[in-house]
CSV table of C-alpha atoms in Angstrom, one decimal:
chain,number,residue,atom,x,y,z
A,1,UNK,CA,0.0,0.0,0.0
A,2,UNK,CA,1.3,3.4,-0.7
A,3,UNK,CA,1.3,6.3,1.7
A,4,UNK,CA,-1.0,7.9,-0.7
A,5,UNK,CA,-3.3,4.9,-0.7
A,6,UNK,CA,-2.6,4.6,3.4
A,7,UNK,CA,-3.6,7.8,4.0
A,8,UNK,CA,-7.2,7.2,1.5
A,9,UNK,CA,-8.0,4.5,3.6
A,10,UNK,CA,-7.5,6.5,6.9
A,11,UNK,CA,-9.5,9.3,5.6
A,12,UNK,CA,-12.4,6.7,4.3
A,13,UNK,CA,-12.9,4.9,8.1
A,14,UNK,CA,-12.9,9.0,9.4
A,15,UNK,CA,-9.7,9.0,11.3
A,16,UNK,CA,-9.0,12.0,13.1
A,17,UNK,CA,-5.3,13.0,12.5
A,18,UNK,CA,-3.9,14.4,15.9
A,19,UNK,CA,-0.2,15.3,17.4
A,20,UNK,CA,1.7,11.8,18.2
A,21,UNK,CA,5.7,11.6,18.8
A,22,UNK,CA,6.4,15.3,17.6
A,23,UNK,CA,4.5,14.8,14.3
A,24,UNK,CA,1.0,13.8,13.2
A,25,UNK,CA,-0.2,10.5,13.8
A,26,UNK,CA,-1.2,9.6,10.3
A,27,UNK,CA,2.5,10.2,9.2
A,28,UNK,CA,3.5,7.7,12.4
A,29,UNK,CA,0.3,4.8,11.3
A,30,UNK,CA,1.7,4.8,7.9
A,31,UNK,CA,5.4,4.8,8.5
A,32,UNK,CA,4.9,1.8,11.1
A,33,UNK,CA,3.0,0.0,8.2
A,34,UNK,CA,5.2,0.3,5.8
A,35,UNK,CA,8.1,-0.8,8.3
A,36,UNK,CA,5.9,-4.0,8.8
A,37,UNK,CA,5.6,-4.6,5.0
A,38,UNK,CA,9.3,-4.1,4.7
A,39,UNK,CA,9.6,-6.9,7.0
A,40,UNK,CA,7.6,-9.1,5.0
A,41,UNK,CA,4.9,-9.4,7.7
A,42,UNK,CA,1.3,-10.7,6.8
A,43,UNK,CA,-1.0,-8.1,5.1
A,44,UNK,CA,-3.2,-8.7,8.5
A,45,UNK,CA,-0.5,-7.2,10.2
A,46,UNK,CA,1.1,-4.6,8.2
A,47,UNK,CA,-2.9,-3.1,7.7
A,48,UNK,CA,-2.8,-3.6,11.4
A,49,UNK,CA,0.2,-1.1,11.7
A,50,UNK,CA,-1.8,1.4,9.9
A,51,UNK,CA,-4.6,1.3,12.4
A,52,UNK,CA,-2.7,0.1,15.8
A,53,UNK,CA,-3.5,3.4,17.9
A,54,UNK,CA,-6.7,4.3,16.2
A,55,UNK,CA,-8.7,3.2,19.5
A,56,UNK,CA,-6.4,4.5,21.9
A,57,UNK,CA,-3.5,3.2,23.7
A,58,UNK,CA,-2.3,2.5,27.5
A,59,UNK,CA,0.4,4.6,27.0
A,60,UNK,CA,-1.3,7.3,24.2
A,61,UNK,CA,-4.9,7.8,25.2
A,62,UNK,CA,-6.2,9.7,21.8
A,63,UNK,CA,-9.1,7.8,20.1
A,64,UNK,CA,-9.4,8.6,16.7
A,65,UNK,CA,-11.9,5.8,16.3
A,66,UNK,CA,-14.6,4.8,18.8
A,67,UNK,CA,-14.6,1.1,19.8
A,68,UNK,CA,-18.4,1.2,19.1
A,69,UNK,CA,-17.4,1.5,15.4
A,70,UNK,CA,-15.5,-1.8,15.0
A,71,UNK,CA,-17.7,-3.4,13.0
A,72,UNK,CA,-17.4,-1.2,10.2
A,73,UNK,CA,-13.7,-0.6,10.6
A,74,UNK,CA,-13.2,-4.4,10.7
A,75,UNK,CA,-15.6,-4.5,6.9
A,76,UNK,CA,-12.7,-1.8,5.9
A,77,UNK,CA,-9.5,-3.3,7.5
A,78,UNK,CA,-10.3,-6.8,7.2
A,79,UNK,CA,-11.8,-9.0,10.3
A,80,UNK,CA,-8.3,-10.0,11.3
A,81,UNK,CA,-6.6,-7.0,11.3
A,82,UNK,CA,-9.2,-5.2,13.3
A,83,UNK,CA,-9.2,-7.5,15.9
A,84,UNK,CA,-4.8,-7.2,16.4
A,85,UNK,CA,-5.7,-3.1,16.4
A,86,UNK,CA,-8.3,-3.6,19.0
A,87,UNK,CA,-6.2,-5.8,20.7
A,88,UNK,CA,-3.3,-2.8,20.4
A,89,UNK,CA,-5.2,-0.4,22.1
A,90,UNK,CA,-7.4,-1.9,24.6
A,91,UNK,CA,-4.2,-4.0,25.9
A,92,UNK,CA,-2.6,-3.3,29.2
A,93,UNK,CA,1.1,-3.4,28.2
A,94,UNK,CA,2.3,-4.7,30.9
A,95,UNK,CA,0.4,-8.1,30.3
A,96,UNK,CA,1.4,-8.3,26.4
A,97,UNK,CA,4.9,-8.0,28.2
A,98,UNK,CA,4.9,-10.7,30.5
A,99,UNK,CA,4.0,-13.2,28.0
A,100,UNK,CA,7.5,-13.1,26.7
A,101,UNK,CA,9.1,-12.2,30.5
A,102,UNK,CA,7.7,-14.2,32.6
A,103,UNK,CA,5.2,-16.3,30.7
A,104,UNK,CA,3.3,-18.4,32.9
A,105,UNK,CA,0.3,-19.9,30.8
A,106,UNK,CA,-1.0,-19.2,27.5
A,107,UNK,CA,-0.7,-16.3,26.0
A,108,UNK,CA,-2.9,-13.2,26.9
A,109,UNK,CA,-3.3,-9.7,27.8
A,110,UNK,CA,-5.5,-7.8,30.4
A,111,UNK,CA,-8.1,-5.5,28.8
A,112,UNK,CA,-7.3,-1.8,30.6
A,113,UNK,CA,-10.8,-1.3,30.9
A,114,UNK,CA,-12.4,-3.5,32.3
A,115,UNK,CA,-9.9,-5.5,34.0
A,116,UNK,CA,-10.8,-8.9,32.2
A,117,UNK,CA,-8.1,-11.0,30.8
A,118,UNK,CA,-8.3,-11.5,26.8
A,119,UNK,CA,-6.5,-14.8,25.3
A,120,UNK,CA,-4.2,-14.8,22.5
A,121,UNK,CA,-3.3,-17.3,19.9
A,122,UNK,CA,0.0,-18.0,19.2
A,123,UNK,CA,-0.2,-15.8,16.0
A,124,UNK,CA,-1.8,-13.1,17.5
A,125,UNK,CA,1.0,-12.8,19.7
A,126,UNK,CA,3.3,-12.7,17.7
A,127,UNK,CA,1.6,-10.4,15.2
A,128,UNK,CA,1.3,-7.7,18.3
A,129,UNK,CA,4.7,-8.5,18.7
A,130,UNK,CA,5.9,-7.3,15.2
A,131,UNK,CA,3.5,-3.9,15.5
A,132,UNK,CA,4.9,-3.5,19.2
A,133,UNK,CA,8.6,-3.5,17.3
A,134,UNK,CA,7.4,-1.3,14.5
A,135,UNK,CA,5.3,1.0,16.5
A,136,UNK,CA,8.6,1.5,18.8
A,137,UNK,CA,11.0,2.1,16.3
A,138,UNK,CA,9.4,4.0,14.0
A,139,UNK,CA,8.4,6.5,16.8
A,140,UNK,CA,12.6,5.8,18.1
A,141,UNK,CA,13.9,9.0,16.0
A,142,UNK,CA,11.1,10.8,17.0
A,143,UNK,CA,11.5,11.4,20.9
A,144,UNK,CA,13.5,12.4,23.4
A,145,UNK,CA,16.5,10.9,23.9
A,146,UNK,CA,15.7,9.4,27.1
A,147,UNK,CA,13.1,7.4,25.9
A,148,UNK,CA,14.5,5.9,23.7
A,149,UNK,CA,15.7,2.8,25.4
A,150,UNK,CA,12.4,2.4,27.3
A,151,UNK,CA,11.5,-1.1,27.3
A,152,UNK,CA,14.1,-2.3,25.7
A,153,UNK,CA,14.7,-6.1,27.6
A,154,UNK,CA,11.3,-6.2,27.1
A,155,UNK,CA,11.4,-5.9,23.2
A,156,UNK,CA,14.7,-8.3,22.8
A,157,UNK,CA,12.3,-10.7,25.0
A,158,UNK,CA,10.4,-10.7,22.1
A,159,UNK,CA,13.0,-11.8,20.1
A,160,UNK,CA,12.0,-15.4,19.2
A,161,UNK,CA,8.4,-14.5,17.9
A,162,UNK,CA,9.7,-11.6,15.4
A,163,UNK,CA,10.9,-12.7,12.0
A,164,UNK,CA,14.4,-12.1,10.7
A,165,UNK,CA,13.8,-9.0,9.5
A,166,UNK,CA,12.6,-7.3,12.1
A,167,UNK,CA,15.6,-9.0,14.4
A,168,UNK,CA,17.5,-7.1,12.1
A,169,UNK,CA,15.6,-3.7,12.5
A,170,UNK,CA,15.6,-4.2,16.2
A,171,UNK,CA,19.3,-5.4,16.4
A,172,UNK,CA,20.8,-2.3,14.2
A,173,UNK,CA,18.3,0.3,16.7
A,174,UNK,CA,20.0,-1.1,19.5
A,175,UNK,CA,23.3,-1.8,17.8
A,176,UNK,CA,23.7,-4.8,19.6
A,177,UNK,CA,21.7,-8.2,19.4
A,178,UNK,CA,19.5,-8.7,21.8
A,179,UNK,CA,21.3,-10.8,25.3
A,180,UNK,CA,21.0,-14.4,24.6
């Protein structure tokens, strides 16, 4: 998909462009998607990337889209991709981390509203896995310098579930390979 195309198909499901990491948000949705076609990820995922913070985030609180509108954005997005943006922005991030920290079960993540655990399949984890990556170092260049490293055990824990490619992207921000 092209930025030009990208930014159509934000316009058509009436996202609201706002402020995110020192730039606008649509410029951010479609530089992570491209990032996760350049890794060769699933079309699920990389039309993900162009939605991921469309509802809202734990960490970036903006909704562009309301929840109640799923249902139409999923007819736009695709069913599957829908449900890894939803996922992106109703997820408490501390949960999605633990399932590669100090998994204890299968996978899942605790919805930040109402408190209820969500299970994942495999894929879906590791799907939210390559858009966490993406979605961190495309915003990397972006912010201050301080956050820059935030998380960043966390994300090498994710090592295993990420494709090459994105080993590679994570790797060269980092310049090191993750501890082994």
């Amino acid at each position: 998909m092209t930025p030009d195309e990208a930014a159509a198909f934000l316009a058509e499901i009436g996202f609201e462009d706002v402020d995110h990491s020192n730039r606008s948000l649509t410029v951010h949705l479609i530089e992570t998607q491209q990032l996760l076609e350049r890794w060769g990820c699933h079309e699920r995922v990389s039309r993900a990337g162009l939605i991921h913070s469309i509802y809202g985030t734990d960490y970036f609180r903006q909704q562009s889209v309301d929840p109640s509108e799923r249902e139409r954005i999923s007819a736009l997005a695709g069913t599957e991709a829908e449900r890894l943006a939803y996922l992106f922005g109703v997820m408490k991030r501390d949960s999605f981390y633990r399932n590669f920290t100090a998994a204890d079960g299968p996978p899942m993540v605790v919805d930040r509203f109402k408190g209820a655990s969500i299970p994942l399949t495999e894929q879906e984890l590791s799907d939210l896995a390559h858009i966490e990556v993406a979605n961190r170092l495309e915003q990397q260049p972006h912010i201050r310098p301080q956050k820059r490293y935030f998380r960043r055990a966390e994300l090498h824990a994710m090592c295993p579930r990420l494709n090459p490619a994105a080993r590679a992207a994570l790797d060269e921000a980092y310049d090191h390979p993750p501890d082994a």
